[in-house]
PDB file of C-alpha atoms in Angstrom:
ATOM      1  CA  UNK A  42     -21.467  45.211  39.832  1.00 43.00           C
ATOM      2  CA  UNK A  43     -22.241  42.639  37.151  1.00 49.00           C
ATOM      3  CA  UNK A  44     -20.706  39.196  37.235  1.00 48.00           C
ATOM      4  CA  UNK A  45     -19.228  37.560  34.119  1.00 49.00           C
ATOM      5  CA  UNK A  46     -21.136  34.794  32.369  1.00 52.00           C
ATOM      6  CA  UNK A  47     -20.294  31.180  33.268  1.00 51.00           C
ATOM      7  CA  UNK A  48     -17.254  30.032  31.318  1.00 59.00           C
ATOM      8  CA  UNK A  49     -16.241  33.576  30.490  1.00 61.00           C
ATOM      9  CA  UNK A  50     -14.924  34.078  34.024  1.00 60.00           C
ATOM     10  CA  UNK A  51     -12.128  31.571  33.362  1.00 64.00           C
ATOM     11  CA  UNK A  52     -10.885  33.497  30.328  1.00 58.00           C
ATOM     12  CA  UNK A  53     -11.071  36.815  32.190  1.00 60.00           C
ATOM     13  CA  UNK A  54      -9.009  35.287  35.006  1.00 61.00           C
ATOM     14  CA  UNK A  55      -6.459  33.803  32.585  1.00 63.00           C
ATOM     15  CA  UNK A  56      -6.117  37.103  30.736  1.00 63.00           C
ATOM     16  CA  UNK A  57      -5.503  38.946  33.994  1.00 64.00           C
ATOM     17  CA  UNK A  58      -3.042  36.281  35.116  1.00 62.00           C
ATOM     18  CA  UNK A  59      -1.080  36.661  31.890  1.00 69.00           C
ATOM     19  CA  UNK A  60      -1.196  40.449  32.055  1.00 69.00           C
ATOM     20  CA  UNK A  61      -3.645  40.673  29.146  1.00 68.00           C
ATOM     21  CA  UNK A  62      -7.020  41.645  30.632  1.00 70.00           C
ATOM     22  CA  UNK A  63     -10.040  41.037  28.403  1.00 66.00           C
ATOM     23  CA  UNK A  64     -13.662  42.120  28.642  1.00 69.00           C
ATOM     24  CA  UNK A  65     -16.587  39.880  29.514  1.00 66.00           C
ATOM     25  CA  UNK A  66     -17.933  40.132  25.949  1.00 70.00           C
ATOM     26  CA  UNK A  67     -14.589  39.006  24.498  1.00 70.00           C
ATOM     27  CA  UNK A  68     -14.438  36.082  26.925  1.00 66.00           C
ATOM     28  CA  UNK A  69     -18.000  35.065  26.001  1.00 69.00           C
ATOM     29  CA  UNK A  70     -17.085  35.173  22.284  1.00 70.00           C
ATOM     30  CA  UNK A  71     -14.143  32.858  22.986  1.00 69.00           C
ATOM     31  CA  UNK A  72     -16.324  30.421  24.943  1.00 67.00           C
ATOM     32  CA  UNK A  73     -19.107  30.494  22.329  1.00 69.00           C
ATOM     33  CA  UNK A  74     -16.608  29.703  19.573  1.00 69.00           C
ATOM     34  CA  UNK A  75     -15.422  26.474  21.201  1.00 68.00           C
ATOM     35  CA  UNK A  76     -17.038  23.446  19.581  1.00 72.00           C
ATOM     36  CA  UNK A  77     -17.098  20.153  21.463  1.00 72.00           C
ATOM     37  CA  UNK A  78     -18.742  16.828  20.713  1.00 79.00           C
ATOM     38  CA  UNK A  79     -21.452  16.094  23.236  1.00 81.00           C
ATOM     39  CA  UNK A  80     -23.020  12.656  23.634  1.00 86.00           C
ATOM     40  CA  UNK A  81     -26.536  13.940  24.329  1.00 85.00           C
ATOM     41  CA  UNK A  82     -27.805  10.391  24.914  1.00 87.00           C
ATOM     42  CA  UNK A  83     -25.528   9.892  27.918  1.00 89.00           C
ATOM     43  CA  UNK A  84     -26.709  12.943  29.857  1.00 92.00           C
ATOM     44  CA  UNK A  85     -29.314  12.078  32.501  1.00 93.00           C
ATOM     45  CA  UNK A  86     -29.648  15.258  34.565  1.00 93.00           C
ATOM     46  CA  UNK A  87     -29.290  18.888  33.535  1.00 93.00           C
ATOM     47  CA  UNK A  88     -29.466  22.304  35.153  1.00 91.00           C
ATOM     48  CA  UNK A  89     -30.682  25.355  33.302  1.00 92.00           C
ATOM     49  CA  UNK A  90     -30.395  29.008  34.240  1.00 89.00           C
ATOM     50  CA  UNK A  91     -30.887  32.235  32.371  1.00 88.00           C
ATOM     51  CA  UNK A  92     -28.516  35.162  32.671  1.00 83.00           C
ATOM     52  CA  UNK A  93     -28.207  38.652  31.279  1.00 83.00           C
ATOM     53  CA  UNK A  94     -25.397  39.176  28.816  1.00 73.00           C
ATOM     54  CA  UNK A  95     -26.503  42.808  28.632  1.00 73.00           C
ATOM     55  CA  UNK A  96     -28.548  43.796  31.689  1.00 75.00           C
ATOM     56  CA  UNK A  97     -32.171  44.440  30.833  1.00 76.00           C
ATOM     57  CA  UNK A  98     -31.649  43.893  27.104  1.00 80.00           C
ATOM     58  CA  UNK A  99     -30.124  40.541  26.147  1.00 83.00           C
ATOM     59  CA  UNK A 100     -30.645  37.279  27.978  1.00 87.00           C
ATOM     60  CA  UNK A 101     -29.249  33.816  27.338  1.00 86.00           C
ATOM     61  CA  UNK A 102     -29.828  30.394  28.866  1.00 89.00           C
ATOM     62  CA  UNK A 103     -27.070  28.116  30.122  1.00 86.00           C
ATOM     63  CA  UNK A 104     -27.605  24.339  30.046  1.00 88.00           C
ATOM     64  CA  UNK A 105     -25.179  22.344  32.213  1.00 88.00           C
ATOM     65  CA  UNK A 106     -24.666  18.675  33.091  1.00 89.00           C
ATOM     66  CA  UNK A 107     -25.914  18.321  36.681  1.00 90.00           C
ATOM     67  CA  UNK A 108     -23.675  15.307  37.340  1.00 89.00           C
ATOM     68  CA  UNK A 109     -20.380  16.814  36.159  1.00 86.00           C
ATOM     69  CA  UNK A 110     -21.158  20.509  36.542  1.00 83.00           C
ATOM     70  CA  UNK A 111     -19.810  21.154  33.049  1.00 81.00           C
ATOM     71  CA  UNK A 112     -21.588  23.625  30.773  1.00 82.00           C
ATOM     72  CA  UNK A 113     -23.142  21.957  27.734  1.00 86.00           C
ATOM     73  CA  UNK A 114     -24.522  24.844  25.729  1.00 85.00           C
ATOM     74  CA  UNK A 115     -25.592  28.459  25.796  1.00 84.00           C
ATOM     75  CA  UNK A 116     -28.944  29.128  24.132  1.00 88.00           C
ATOM     76  CA  UNK A 117     -29.089  32.541  22.466  1.00 86.00           C
ATOM     77  CA  UNK A 118     -32.131  33.693  24.444  1.00 88.00           C
ATOM     78  CA  UNK A 119     -34.418  32.731  27.284  1.00 89.00           C
ATOM     79  CA  UNK A 120     -37.401  32.376  24.973  1.00 92.00           C
ATOM     80  CA  UNK A 121     -39.439  29.313  25.999  1.00 93.00           C
ATOM     81  CA  UNK A 122     -39.731  27.885  22.470  1.00 94.00           C
ATOM     82  CA  UNK A 123     -36.024  28.297  21.699  1.00 94.00           C
ATOM     83  CA  UNK A 124     -34.988  26.693  25.002  1.00 93.00           C
ATOM     84  CA  UNK A 125     -37.505  23.847  24.504  1.00 93.00           C
ATOM     85  CA  UNK A 126     -36.037  23.214  21.041  1.00 93.00           C
ATOM     86  CA  UNK A 127     -32.556  22.903  22.574  1.00 91.00           C
ATOM     87  CA  UNK A 128     -33.796  20.629  25.362  1.00 91.00           C
ATOM     88  CA  UNK A 129     -35.142  18.093  22.827  1.00 91.00           C
ATOM     89  CA  UNK A 130     -31.546  16.967  22.200  1.00 89.00           C
ATOM     90  CA  UNK A 131     -31.321  15.540  25.720  1.00 90.00           C
ATOM     91  CA  UNK A 132     -33.388  12.366  25.179  1.00 89.00           C
ATOM     92  CA  UNK A 133     -32.581  10.617  28.491  1.00 90.00           C
ATOM     93  CA  UNK A 134     -33.350  13.632  30.694  1.00 89.00           C
ATOM     94  CA  UNK A 135     -36.603  13.298  32.614  1.00 76.00           C
ATOM     95  CA  UNK A 136     -38.573  16.225  33.958  1.00 64.00           C
TER      96      UNK A 136
END
């Protein structure tokens, strides 16, 4: 059994609660469409994890704030160069 992507689980739960079940892919589209302003300079610690959005075919990388536990962004792949490009925004994070 596959588990829904982080953030998408909330929308799946809410849809079920309201009697309007939605798929994982629909929930992920909703989450990906939400735009928030992030103060990248204030983030000191992050967590990153890759996950399959389509098992064995499509992978993405989740970047989250380690202090708040909130997701910050989903990178469209787990490719090292693409993830490194996204990580450059977090200037105060030390490895």
